[in-house]
Coordinates of C-alpha atoms and ligand atoms in Angstrom, one line a residue:
Chain A
X1 CA 7.0 28.3 23.5
X2 CA 7.9 25.9 20.8
X3 CA 5.7 23.1 19.8
X4 CA 7.3 19.7 20.0
X5 CA 7.7 18.0 16.7
X6 CA 6.1 14.8 17.9
X7 CA 4.4 14.3 21.3
X8 CA 2.8 11.1 22.4
X9 CA 1.1 10.2 25.6
X10 CA 0.5 6.7 26.7
X11 CA 0.2 5.6 23.0
X12 CA -1.3 2.1 22.8
X13 CA -1.9 0.0 19.7
X14 CA -3.6 -3.4 20.2
X15 CA -3.5 -6.0 17.4
X16 CA -5.2 -9.3 17.1
X17 CA -3.1 -12.3 16.8
X18 CA -4.0 -15.5 15.3
X19 CA -6.9 -16.0 13.0
X20 CA -10.7 -16.9 13.1
X21 CA -11.8 -19.3 10.5
X22 CA -15.0 -18.9 8.5
X23 CA -16.4 -21.8 10.2
X24 CA -15.9 -20.2 13.7
X25 CA -17.5 -17.0 12.4
X26 CA -20.6 -18.8 11.0
X27 CA -21.1 -20.8 14.1
X28 CA -20.6 -17.7 16.1
X29 CA -18.1 -19.2 18.4
X30 CA -16.5 -16.9 20.8
X31 CA -13.6 -15.0 19.4
X32 CA -10.5 -16.8 20.8
X33 CA -7.9 -14.5 19.0
X34 CA -5.6 -13.0 21.6
X35 CA -5.2 -9.4 21.6
X36 CA -1.8 -8.1 22.3
X37 CA -0.1 -4.7 22.7
X38 CA 2.2 -4.0 19.7
X39 CA 2.8 -0.6 21.3
X40 CA 2.2 -0.5 25.0
X41 CA 2.1 3.0 26.6
X42 CA 4.7 5.0 24.7
X43 CA 5.5 8.6 25.9
X44 CA 7.7 10.6 23.6
X45 CA 8.7 14.1 23.0
X46 CA 10.7 14.8 20.0
X47 CA 12.1 18.3 20.0
X48 CA 12.2 20.4 16.9
X49 CA 15.4 20.1 14.9
X50 CA 16.7 16.9 16.5
X51 CA 17.4 13.5 14.9
X52 CA 15.5 11.2 17.2
X53 CA 16.0 7.3 17.0
X54 CA 13.7 4.5 18.0
X55 CA 16.0 1.5 18.5
X56 CA 14.6 -1.8 19.1
X57 CA 14.7 -5.5 18.1
X58 CA 12.3 -7.0 15.4
X59 CA 8.7 -6.8 16.6
X60 CA 9.5 -4.2 19.2
X61 CA 6.7 -1.8 17.9
X62 CA 8.7 0.7 16.0
X63 CA 6.9 0.5 12.7
X64 CA 3.6 0.4 14.5
X65 CA 4.5 3.6 16.2
X66 CA 5.6 5.3 13.1
X67 CA 2.3 4.5 11.3
X68 CA 0.3 5.9 13.9
X69 CA 2.2 9.2 13.6
X70 CA 1.9 9.1 9.9
X71 CA -2.0 8.6 10.2
X72 CA -1.9 5.0 8.7
X73 CA -3.0 3.5 11.9
X74 CA -5.5 4.6 14.5
X75 CA -4.2 4.2 18.0
X76 CA -6.2 2.1 20.5
X77 CA -5.7 4.7 23.1
X78 CA -3.5 7.5 24.0
X79 CA -2.9 10.8 22.4
X80 CA -0.5 12.0 19.5
X81 CA 0.4 15.5 18.4
X82 CA 2.4 15.9 15.3
X83 CA 3.8 19.5 15.0
X84 CA 1.0 20.3 17.4
X85 CA -1.8 18.7 15.4
X86 CA -4.0 15.8 16.3
X87 CA -3.7 13.2 13.5
X88 CA -7.0 11.6 14.7
X89 CA -9.0 14.7 14.1
X90 CA -7.0 16.5 11.4
X91 CA -5.2 13.8 9.4
X92 CA -4.9 15.7 6.2
X93 CA -3.1 18.6 7.9
X94 CA -0.7 16.2 9.4
X95 CA 0.0 14.4 6.1
X96 CA 0.6 17.7 4.4
X97 CA 3.3 18.6 6.8
X98 CA 5.0 15.1 7.2
X99 CA 7.5 13.5 5.0
X100 CA 7.2 9.9 5.6
X101 CA 9.3 7.1 4.3
X102 CA 7.8 3.9 5.5
X103 CA 8.1 0.8 3.4
X104 CA 11.0 2.2 1.2
X105 CA 11.5 0.6 -2.1
X106 CA 8.5 -1.4 -2.2
X107 CA 6.4 1.6 -2.3
X108 CA 7.6 3.0 -5.5
X109 CA 6.2 2.3 -9.1
X110 CA 9.0 0.3 -10.6
X111 CA 7.5 0.5 -14.1
X112 CA 7.9 4.3 -13.9
X113 CA 11.1 6.5 -14.0
X114 CA 12.2 8.1 -10.8
X115 CA 11.0 11.5 -12.1
X116 CA 7.5 10.0 -13.0
X117 CA 7.3 8.6 -9.6
X118 CA 8.0 12.0 -8.1
X119 CA 5.6 13.8 -10.6
X120 CA 2.8 11.5 -9.3
X121 CA 3.5 12.0 -5.8
X122 CA 4.1 15.7 -6.2
X123 CA 0.4 16.0 -7.3
X124 CA -0.6 13.9 -4.4
X125 CA 1.1 16.2 -2.0
X126 CA -0.6 19.0 -3.7
X127 CA 2.6 20.7 -4.8
X128 CA 1.5 23.8 -6.8
X129 CA 1.9 22.9 -10.6
X130 CA 4.3 25.9 -11.2
X131 CA 6.7 24.7 -8.4
X132 CA 6.5 20.9 -9.2
X133 CA 9.5 20.9 -11.6
X134 CA 11.9 22.9 -9.2
X135 CA 10.6 21.0 -6.2
X136 CA 11.4 17.6 -8.0
X137 CA 14.8 18.9 -9.2
X138 CA 15.5 20.0 -5.5
X139 CA 14.5 16.7 -3.9
X140 CA 16.5 14.8 -6.7
X141 CA 19.6 16.8 -5.9
X142 CA 19.1 16.3 -2.1
X143 CA 19.4 12.5 -2.6
X144 CA 22.0 12.7 -5.2
X145 CA 19.8 10.9 -7.9
X146 CA 19.5 13.7 -10.5
X147 CA 21.5 11.8 -13.0
X148 CA 19.4 8.6 -12.8
X149 CA 16.1 10.3 -12.7
X150 CA 15.0 9.3 -16.1
X151 CA 15.6 5.6 -15.5
X152 CA 13.1 3.2 -14.6
X153 CA 12.9 2.4 -11.1
X154 CA 13.1 -1.3 -11.8
X155 CA 16.7 -0.7 -13.0
X156 CA 17.9 1.0 -9.7
X157 CA 19.8 -0.7 -7.0
X158 CA 18.2 -1.1 -3.6
X159 CA 20.2 1.9 -2.2
X160 CA 19.0 4.1 -5.0
X161 CA 15.3 3.0 -4.5
X162 CA 15.6 4.0 -0.9
X163 CA 17.1 7.4 -1.9
X164 CA 14.2 7.9 -4.1
X165 CA 11.6 6.9 -1.5
X166 CA 13.4 9.5 0.7
X167 CA 13.2 12.1 -2.1
X168 CA 9.5 11.5 -2.3
X169 CA 9.2 12.0 1.4
X170 CA 10.8 15.5 1.1
X171 CA 8.3 16.6 -1.7
X172 CA 6.0 18.5 0.6
X173 CA 9.1 20.3 2.1
X174 CA 8.2 18.8 5.4
X175 CA 9.4 20.3 8.7
X176 CA 9.2 16.7 10.1
X177 CA 10.5 13.6 8.4
X178 CA 9.9 10.1 9.8
X179 CA 12.0 7.3 8.4
X180 CA 11.3 3.7 9.1
X181 CA 14.4 1.6 8.8
X182 CA 16.0 3.9 6.2
X183 CA 19.1 1.7 5.7
X184 CA 17.8 -1.8 6.0
X185 CA 19.1 -4.0 3.3
X186 CA 21.8 -1.5 2.1
X187 CA 25.5 -2.3 2.1
X188 CA 27.8 -0.4 4.4
X189 CA 28.7 2.3 1.8
X190 CA 25.0 2.9 0.7
X191 CA 24.0 3.2 4.4
X192 CA 26.8 5.6 5.2
X193 CA 25.5 7.7 2.2
X194 CA 22.0 7.6 3.4
X195 CA 23.0 8.6 6.9
X196 CA 24.8 11.6 5.4
X197 CA 21.6 12.6 3.5
X198 CA 19.7 12.3 6.9
X199 CA 22.3 14.6 8.7
X200 CA 21.7 17.2 5.7
X201 CA 18.0 17.1 6.6
X202 CA 18.9 18.2 10.0
X203 CA 21.2 20.7 8.9
X204 CA 18.3 22.2 6.8
X205 CA 16.3 22.6 10.1
X206 CA 14.2 19.7 9.7
X207 CA 13.3 17.2 12.5
X208 CA 14.0 13.5 11.8
X209 CA 12.4 10.8 13.6
X210 CA 13.8 7.4 12.6
X211 CA 13.8 3.8 13.5
X212 CA 16.4 1.3 13.3
X213 CA 17.7 -2.0 14.8
X214 CA 21.3 -1.1 14.0
X215 CA 22.9 0.2 17.1
X216 CA 25.7 1.9 15.4
X217 CA 23.4 3.8 13.3
X218 CA 21.4 5.1 16.4
X219 CA 24.7 5.9 18.0
X220 CA 26.2 7.7 15.2
X221 CA 23.2 9.4 13.7
X222 CA 20.9 10.3 16.6
X223 CA 20.8 13.1 19.0
X224 CA 18.6 11.1 21.2
X225 CA 17.6 7.5 21.3
X226 CA 14.7 5.8 22.8
X227 CA 15.3 2.0 23.1
X228 CA 12.0 0.2 22.7
X229 CA 11.2 -3.4 23.5
X230 CA 7.8 -5.1 23.5
X231 CA 6.0 -1.9 22.8
X232 CA 7.6 -0.1 25.7
X233 CA 10.3 2.5 26.0
X234 CA 12.9 0.9 28.3
X235 CA 15.4 3.8 28.0
X236 CA 15.7 7.2 26.6
X237 CA 18.6 9.6 26.3
X238 CA 21.5 10.7 24.2
X239 CA 23.5 7.9 23.0
X240 CA 26.5 9.0 25.2
X241 CA 24.3 9.2 28.2
X242 CA 22.8 5.9 27.7
X243 CA 26.3 4.3 27.4
X244 CA 27.2 6.0 30.8
X245 CA 24.3 4.1 32.5
X246 CA 26.2 1.0 31.9
X247 CA 28.7 2.3 34.4
X248 CA 31.5 0.4 32.7
X249 CA 34.0 1.6 30.6
X250 CA 34.7 -1.5 28.6
X251 CA 32.9 -4.6 27.5
X252 CA 34.6 -8.0 27.5
X253 CA 33.4 -11.0 25.4
X254 CA 34.6 -14.3 26.7
X255 CA 34.5 -17.8 25.1
X256 CA 34.9 -20.4 27.8
X257 CA 35.3 -24.2 27.4
X258 CA 33.9 -26.2 30.2
X259 CA 32.4 -29.5 31.1
X260 CA 30.4 -29.2 34.1
X261 CA 28.1 -26.8 35.7
X262 CA 28.7 -23.1 34.5
X263 CA 27.5 -21.4 37.6
X264 CA 30.7 -21.5 39.6
X265 CA 32.6 -19.7 36.8
X266 CA 29.9 -17.2 36.4
X267 CA 29.9 -16.5 40.1
X268 CA 33.6 -16.1 40.2
X269 CA 33.6 -13.7 37.2
X270 CA 30.7 -11.6 38.8
X271 CA 33.2 -10.7 41.6
X272 CA 35.2 -8.5 39.3
X273 CA 32.6 -7.4 36.6
X274 CA 29.0 -7.3 35.8
X275 CA 28.0 -10.4 33.8
X276 CA 25.5 -8.9 31.4
X277 CA 24.8 -12.0 29.6
X278 CA 25.8 -15.7 29.5
X279 CA 24.8 -18.3 27.1
X280 CA 25.6 -22.0 27.2
X281 CA 25.9 -24.3 24.1
X282 CA 27.2 -27.6 24.8
X283 CA 30.8 -27.3 25.9
X284 CA 30.9 -23.6 25.3
X285 CA 30.0 -20.7 27.4
X286 CA 29.6 -17.2 25.9
X287 CA 29.9 -14.4 28.5
X288 CA 29.5 -10.7 28.0
X289 CA 30.8 -8.7 31.0
X290 CA 30.7 -5.0 31.8
X291 CA 33.8 -3.9 33.5
X292 CA 35.7 -0.6 34.7
X293 CA 38.8 -1.8 33.1
X294 CA 39.6 -4.8 31.1
X295 CA 43.2 -4.7 32.0
X296 CA 42.1 -5.8 35.4
X297 CA 39.2 -7.9 34.6
X298 CA 40.8 -10.1 32.1
X299 CA 43.6 -11.7 34.2
X300 CA 41.0 -12.1 36.9
X301 CA 38.8 -13.9 34.4
X302 CA 41.5 -16.3 33.6
X303 CA 42.1 -17.0 37.3
X304 CA 38.5 -17.6 37.7
X305 CA 38.4 -20.0 34.9
X306 CA 41.5 -21.9 36.1
X307 CA 40.3 -22.3 39.6
X308 CA 36.9 -23.7 38.3
X309 CA 38.5 -26.2 35.7
X310 CA 37.6 -24.2 32.6
X311 CA 39.5 -22.8 29.9
X312 CA 39.2 -19.4 28.2
X313 CA 39.3 -19.9 24.5
X314 CA 38.7 -16.3 23.2
X315 CA 38.7 -12.9 24.7
X316 CA 37.5 -9.7 22.9
X317 CA 37.6 -6.3 24.6
X318 CA 35.2 -3.6 22.9
X319 CA 34.1 -0.4 23.9
X320 CA 30.5 0.1 25.3
X321 CA 27.8 0.2 22.6
X322 CA 24.2 0.8 22.7
X323 CA 23.8 -3.0 22.4
X324 CA 25.1 -3.2 25.9
X325 CA 22.6 -0.7 27.0
X326 CA 19.8 -2.8 25.5
X327 CA 21.4 -6.0 27.1
X328 CA 21.5 -4.3 30.5
X329 CA 18.0 -3.0 30.6
X330 CA 16.3 -6.0 28.9
X331 CA 18.7 -9.0 29.6
X332 CA 18.5 -9.9 25.9
X333 CA 20.7 -9.2 23.0
X334 CA 19.3 -6.8 20.4
X335 CA 20.2 -9.2 17.5
X336 CA 18.6 -12.3 18.8
Chain B
X1 CA -4.8 26.9 -5.0
X2 CA -7.9 25.4 -3.4
X3 CA -8.0 22.0 -2.0
X4 CA -10.5 20.8 -4.5
X5 CA -8.4 22.0 -7.5
X6 CA -5.2 20.3 -6.0
X7 CA -7.3 17.1 -5.6
X8 CA -8.6 17.2 -9.1
X9 CA -4.9 17.6 -10.3
X10 CA -4.0 14.6 -8.1
X11 CA -6.9 12.7 -9.7
X12 CA -5.6 13.3 -13.3
X13 CA -2.0 12.6 -12.1
X14 CA -3.3 9.1 -10.9
X15 CA -4.9 8.6 -14.3
X16 CA -1.7 9.5 -16.1
X17 CA 0.4 7.4 -13.9
X18 CA -1.9 4.4 -14.6
X19 CA -1.8 5.0 -18.3
X20 CA 2.1 5.4 -18.1
X21 CA 2.3 2.0 -16.5
X22 CA -0.1 0.4 -18.9
X23 CA 2.1 1.6 -21.9
X24 CA 5.0 -0.2 -20.6
X25 CA 3.2 -3.4 -21.2
X26 CA 2.2 -3.2 -24.9
X27 CA 1.2 -6.8 -25.3
X28 CA -1.8 -5.9 -23.1
X29 CA -3.2 -4.0 -26.1
X30 CA -3.1 -7.3 -28.2
X31 CA -6.0 -8.7 -26.3
X32 CA -7.8 -5.4 -26.9
X33 CA -8.0 -6.3 -30.6
X34 CA -8.6 -10.0 -30.4
X35 CA -11.3 -10.8 -28.0
X36 CA -13.7 -8.1 -29.0
X37 CA -13.8 -9.4 -32.4
X38 CA -13.6 -13.3 -31.9
X39 CA -16.2 -13.6 -29.2
X40 CA -19.1 -11.7 -30.7
X41 CA -18.3 -13.1 -34.2
X42 CA -18.7 -16.6 -33.0
X43 CA -22.1 -15.9 -31.4
X44 CA -23.3 -14.2 -34.7
X45 CA -22.3 -17.1 -36.6
X46 CA -24.1 -19.3 -34.2
X47 CA -27.3 -17.1 -34.6
X48 CA -27.1 -17.5 -38.4
X49 CA -26.7 -21.2 -38.0
X50 CA -29.9 -21.4 -35.9
X51 CA -31.9 -19.3 -38.2
X52 CA -30.5 -20.2 -41.5
X53 CA -31.4 -16.7 -42.4
X54 CA -35.0 -17.8 -42.6
X55 CA -37.2 -14.7 -42.7
X56 CA -39.7 -16.4 -40.2
X57 CA -36.9 -17.0 -37.8
X58 CA -35.6 -13.4 -38.2
X59 CA -39.1 -12.0 -37.7
X60 CA -39.2 -14.0 -34.5
X61 CA -35.8 -12.6 -33.3
X62 CA -37.0 -9.0 -34.2
X63 CA -39.9 -9.4 -32.1
X64 CA -37.9 -10.1 -29.2
X65 CA -34.9 -8.1 -29.9
X66 CA -36.3 -5.2 -31.8
X67 CA -34.2 -5.6 -34.9
X68 CA -33.4 -8.4 -37.4
X69 CA -29.8 -7.3 -37.4
X70 CA -28.3 -10.2 -35.4
X71 CA -24.7 -9.2 -35.9
X72 CA -25.4 -5.6 -34.7
X73 CA -27.4 -6.9 -31.7
X74 CA -24.6 -9.2 -30.6
X75 CA -21.7 -6.7 -31.3
X76 CA -23.5 -4.0 -29.2
X77 CA -24.1 -6.5 -26.3
X78 CA -20.5 -7.5 -26.5
X79 CA -19.2 -4.1 -26.5
X80 CA -21.0 -3.6 -23.2
X81 CA -19.5 -6.8 -22.0
X82 CA -16.1 -5.7 -22.7
X83 CA -16.7 -2.3 -21.1
X84 CA -18.2 -3.8 -17.9
X85 CA -15.4 -6.3 -17.6
X86 CA -12.5 -3.7 -18.1
X87 CA -14.1 -1.4 -15.6
X88 CA -15.0 -4.1 -13.2
X89 CA -11.5 -5.5 -13.3
X90 CA -9.7 -2.2 -14.0
X91 CA -10.4 -0.2 -10.8
X92 CA -10.2 -3.1 -8.4
X93 CA -7.0 -4.5 -9.9
X94 CA -5.3 -1.3 -9.9
X95 CA -6.0 -0.7 -6.1
X96 CA -5.1 -4.3 -5.4
X97 CA -1.8 -4.1 -7.2
X98 CA -0.9 -1.0 -5.2
X99 CA -1.9 -2.9 -2.1
X100 CA 0.3 -5.8 -3.1
X101 CA 3.2 -3.8 -4.2
X102 CA 3.0 -1.7 -1.1
X103 CA 2.5 1.6 -2.7
X104 CA -1.0 2.1 -1.2
X105 CA 0.6 3.2 2.0
X106 CA 2.8 5.7 0.3
X107 CA -0.4 7.2 -1.3
X108 CA -2.3 7.1 2.0
X109 CA 0.3 9.1 3.9
X110 CA -0.1 12.1 1.3
X111 CA -2.8 14.7 1.9
X112 CA -4.6 13.9 -1.4
X113 CA -8.2 12.8 -1.0
X114 CA -8.7 9.1 -0.5
X115 CA -11.0 9.3 -3.6
X116 CA -8.0 9.9 -5.9
X117 CA -6.6 6.3 -5.6
X118 CA -10.1 5.0 -5.5
X119 CA -11.4 6.7 -8.7
X120 CA -8.1 7.7 -10.5
X121 CA -7.0 4.4 -12.0
X122 CA -10.3 3.8 -13.7
X123 CA -9.8 6.7 -15.9
X124 CA -7.0 4.7 -17.6
X125 CA -9.6 2.0 -18.7
X126 CA -11.3 4.6 -20.8
X127 CA -8.9 5.0 -23.6
X128 CA -8.5 1.4 -24.3
X129 CA -12.1 1.0 -24.2
X130 CA -12.7 3.7 -26.8
X131 CA -10.2 1.8 -28.9
X132 CA -12.1 -1.5 -28.3
X133 CA -15.4 0.2 -29.6
X134 CA -13.8 1.5 -32.7
X135 CA -12.3 -2.1 -33.4
X136 CA -15.6 -3.6 -32.9
X137 CA -17.4 -1.2 -35.2
X138 CA -14.8 -1.9 -37.8
X139 CA -15.1 -5.7 -37.5
X140 CA -18.9 -5.3 -37.8
X141 CA -18.5 -3.5 -41.1
X142 CA -16.0 -5.7 -42.4
X143 CA -17.1 -9.0 -41.3
X144 CA -20.8 -8.6 -41.4
X145 CA -21.3 -5.6 -43.6
X146 CA -23.4 -3.8 -41.0
X147 CA -22.8 0.1 -41.2
X148 CA -25.1 2.2 -39.0
X149 CA -25.5 5.8 -40.1
X150 CA -23.1 8.4 -39.0
X151 CA -25.8 10.3 -37.0
X152 CA -26.7 7.1 -35.2
X153 CA -23.0 6.5 -34.5
X154 CA -22.7 9.8 -32.9
X155 CA -25.7 9.4 -30.9
X156 CA -24.4 6.2 -29.6
X157 CA -21.2 7.9 -28.7
X158 CA -23.3 10.2 -26.5
X159 CA -25.2 7.3 -24.9
X160 CA -21.7 5.6 -24.1
X161 CA -20.5 8.8 -22.7
X162 CA -23.5 9.4 -20.4
X163 CA -23.1 5.7 -19.4
X164 CA -19.6 6.1 -18.3
X165 CA -20.4 7.4 -14.8
X166 CA -22.6 4.3 -14.1
X167 CA -20.1 1.7 -15.1
X168 CA -17.4 3.6 -13.4
X169 CA -19.4 3.7 -10.3
X170 CA -20.0 0.0 -10.3
X171 CA -16.3 -0.8 -10.9
X172 CA -15.3 1.7 -8.0
X173 CA -17.8 -0.1 -5.6
X174 CA -15.8 -3.3 -6.3
X175 CA -12.6 -1.6 -5.9
X176 CA -13.6 -0.3 -2.5
X177 CA -14.0 -3.8 -1.1
X178 CA -10.4 -4.7 -2.1
X179 CA -9.4 -2.8 1.1
X180 CA -11.3 -5.5 3.1
X181 CA -11.1 -8.6 1.0
X182 CA -7.9 -8.2 -0.8
X183 CA -8.6 -10.6 -3.6
X184 CA -11.8 -9.6 -5.3
X185 CA -11.3 -11.5 -8.5
X186 CA -13.9 -14.3 -7.7
X187 CA -16.6 -11.8 -6.8
X188 CA -16.0 -9.8 -9.9
X189 CA -16.3 -13.1 -12.0
X190 CA -19.5 -13.7 -10.2
X191 CA -20.9 -10.3 -10.8
X192 CA -19.6 -10.1 -14.3
X193 CA -21.5 -13.5 -15.0
X194 CA -24.6 -12.0 -13.5
X195 CA -24.5 -8.9 -15.7
X196 CA -24.0 -11.1 -18.9
X197 CA -27.1 -13.1 -18.0
X198 CA -29.1 -10.3 -16.8
X199 CA -28.5 -7.3 -18.9
X200 CA -29.2 -8.6 -22.4
X201 CA -25.7 -9.0 -23.5
X202 CA -26.0 -11.9 -25.9
X203 CA -29.9 -12.3 -25.9
X204 CA -32.7 -10.0 -25.3
X205 CA -33.9 -9.3 -21.8
X206 CA -37.4 -10.3 -22.9
X207 CA -36.1 -14.0 -22.8
X208 CA -35.7 -13.7 -19.0
X209 CA -38.3 -15.1 -16.7
X210 CA -40.5 -12.3 -15.2
X211 CA -38.8 -12.0 -12.0
X212 CA -35.3 -11.7 -13.5
X213 CA -36.4 -9.0 -15.8
X214 CA -37.3 -6.9 -12.6
X215 CA -33.8 -7.3 -11.6
X216 CA -32.4 -6.6 -14.9
X217 CA -34.0 -3.2 -14.9
X218 CA -32.3 -2.2 -11.9
X219 CA -28.9 -2.5 -13.5
X220 CA -27.6 0.3 -15.5
X221 CA -25.9 -1.9 -18.2
X222 CA -29.4 -3.1 -19.2
X223 CA -30.5 0.4 -20.0
X224 CA -27.3 1.4 -21.8
X225 CA -27.2 -1.7 -24.0
X226 CA -30.8 -1.4 -24.9
X227 CA -30.5 2.3 -25.7
X228 CA -27.4 1.6 -27.9
X229 CA -29.4 -0.9 -29.8
X230 CA -32.3 1.4 -30.3
X231 CA -30.1 4.1 -31.5
X232 CA -27.8 2.2 -33.7
X233 CA -30.2 -0.4 -35.1
X234 CA -33.7 1.0 -34.7
X235 CA -33.1 4.5 -35.7
X236 CA -34.3 6.0 -32.3
X237 CA -33.3 9.5 -31.5
X238 CA -31.7 10.8 -28.3
X239 CA -34.9 12.2 -27.1
X240 CA -36.5 8.7 -27.0
X241 CA -33.9 7.2 -24.9
X242 CA -33.5 10.3 -22.5
X243 CA -35.7 8.9 -19.7
X244 CA -33.3 5.8 -19.6
X245 CA -30.2 8.1 -19.5
X246 CA -31.8 9.9 -16.6
X247 CA -32.4 6.5 -14.8
X248 CA -28.9 5.5 -15.5
X249 CA -27.4 8.8 -14.3
X250 CA -29.3 8.3 -11.1
X251 CA -28.3 5.0 -10.4
X252 CA -24.6 6.0 -11.1
X253 CA -24.9 8.7 -8.5
X254 CA -26.2 6.4 -5.8
X255 CA -23.7 3.8 -6.6
X256 CA -20.9 6.2 -6.6
X257 CA -22.1 7.5 -3.2
X258 CA -22.3 3.9 -2.0
X259 CA -18.9 3.2 -3.3
X260 CA -17.4 6.3 -1.3
X261 CA -19.3 5.4 1.7
X262 CA -17.9 1.7 1.6
X263 CA -14.3 3.0 0.9
X264 CA -14.5 5.5 3.8
X265 CA -15.8 2.9 6.1
X266 CA -13.3 0.3 5.1
X267 CA -10.3 2.5 5.1
X268 CA -11.1 3.6 8.7
X269 CA -11.6 0.1 9.7
X270 CA -8.3 -0.9 8.0
X271 CA -6.6 1.9 9.8
X272 CA -7.8 0.3 13.0
X273 CA -7.1 -3.3 12.3
X274 CA -3.8 -2.8 10.5
X275 CA -5.3 -4.2 7.4
X276 CA -3.8 -1.5 5.1
X277 CA -0.5 -3.3 5.1
X278 CA -1.9 -6.8 4.8
X279 CA -3.2 -8.3 1.9
Ligands
ATP401 N1 -1.1 -5.1 10.6 C1 -0.9 -5.9 11.7 N2 -1.7 -6.6 12.1 C2 -1.4 -7.5 13.2 N3 -0.4 -7.4 13.9 C3 0.6 -6.6 13.5 C4 0.5 -5.7 12.3 N4 1.5 -5.0 12.1 C5 2.4 -5.3 13.2 N5 1.9 -6.2 14.0 C6 2.5 -7.0 15.2 O1 2.9 -5.8 16.0 C7 4.2 -6.1 16.6 C8 5.1 -5.0 16.3 O2 5.3 -4.9 14.9 P1 6.1 -3.7 14.3 O3 6.1 -3.8 12.8 O4 5.7 -2.5 14.8 O5 7.7 -3.9 14.8 P2 9.1 -3.4 14.4 O6 9.5 -2.8 15.7 O7 8.8 -2.4 13.3 O8 9.9 -4.5 14.0 P3 10.9 -4.7 12.7 O9 12.2 -4.3 13.3 O10 10.8 -6.2 12.4 O11 10.3 -3.9 11.6 C9 4.7 -7.5 15.9 O12 4.4 -8.4 16.9 C10 3.8 -7.7 14.8 O13 3.5 -9.1 14.4
MG402 MG1 9.5 -2.3 11.4

């Protein structure tokens, strides 16, 4: 039986929100900070060799989950096994086997060169002195940074720093790599480049667990995706299977101009499609509808608008994305 | 390779990294040359102004300070002050910078012992400190014509080296609290002020009220500064200061253990509260 790369059971992390002033402390007033669950019962099994994505909006609890796996946070309750090891009781063993890229470019020493950064971290990762040079050359090549290794990090672009942070995570030659928003802040070209690097990690037989709030990234890169919201997993499957749950082939975005109540239009639209989202701002109603065929639905939508005195200003037909899955399970858009 | 050997290597890598970063700001070293000369020199001149080099006044000073050499006395005191200040700031500031920059978490996800980021950066303060001592010695000679015999200087070097663990431990104790309080600058200021007052930096400990002297003799810098003066200015040998050195090393060990315990405790509590990533 193979050991799961990551396994969590009912993982919970409670944080305190708000603050307690010194005055309140001195007077020993009751602690009124509310405690909230940043991670609220997450069950995960990441299989060896897969790229697993945690997809969710800001504040969903992705980073908190990653930090618990990487031994930076102690869970409030629940259990974790990383490569079969409990990070609570044997944190050093977990750290030695885990490549973690958490806060990306901020976590580097900008006044040092890329190579100097790696030399320091190689020592921290306990790479044997005889292997250090080769190991550094290896990870630099893996992120295609060998030619800039002797430049100061402060002169790198954001994408290069992100890649250096990835190189650092690879120093211990880890079977499991966790990446927190690896492409955040990168331009499309640099993002694509970094995603290629991640695919190579998988090709080398490593397991990758990453977080993202870009649905395209989750869709293209991940073998399986867990959609997470408010600290809970709301859906988990392969991107294709997740999209199939929508039970629609196409998604239609409508922009409707209207004066009165929007309910009649929405009711009419709902007869021929699933209205996943509708948002009114002044005289405009934005609707996202899931349907089997846009060719059938769009004419019906025009009829519906006309019969209720509204005008359709804009129609856009797009394929189903993970965004729609998120919308379907949470009722909110990912990007809000 | 055993875990300990690997951690020792990591420790030196941390010191090296800190020195490399320091080197990239060469102007920092200017301060190293400037203050160690200017501040004590002004105190010496003040002392001369008070005494008018009157033999009676000097005898009174010698009675309390153990030597008539005002310049030597003040320079040794200030050397201690510079040393204290750089270690009190050094370790804490290094840790604090890591925290603010965001590199502390990257260090904490590695299997290296937590003592590496705690103790490593302090090493980088030792080389600049040695340079400061040399500069002060030269200034003492050039400005005030004070030249202790070579033997005394070598013995003083031994006292300094044996004093390193104590000051290091004190600096580290403060560094440890960074994990909890973030900004420790005000506390360091306060403590440094206390050391200046209590440890005989610019005036003999004998001038303090009795109760304050009791406290003074609990602080390692008091011993070290006293021993340096005895060796450099009064011709004492190492054997005579050995009991003090033993006391200093003991306090050093206790302080270091306390620092480690505090750091361990705060690290765990930070991992619980999420304080590691806040500052
Ligand atoms: N150290 C901390 N102390 C207190 N609250 C925290 C801490 N870290 C995170 N939180 C809170 O926990 C919740 C989840 O945060 P987390 O960083 O895990 O979200 P995320 O999914 O990574 O979001 P993002 O996409 O913005 O990175 C947020 O409400 C955040 O305010
Ligand atoms: Mg995050």
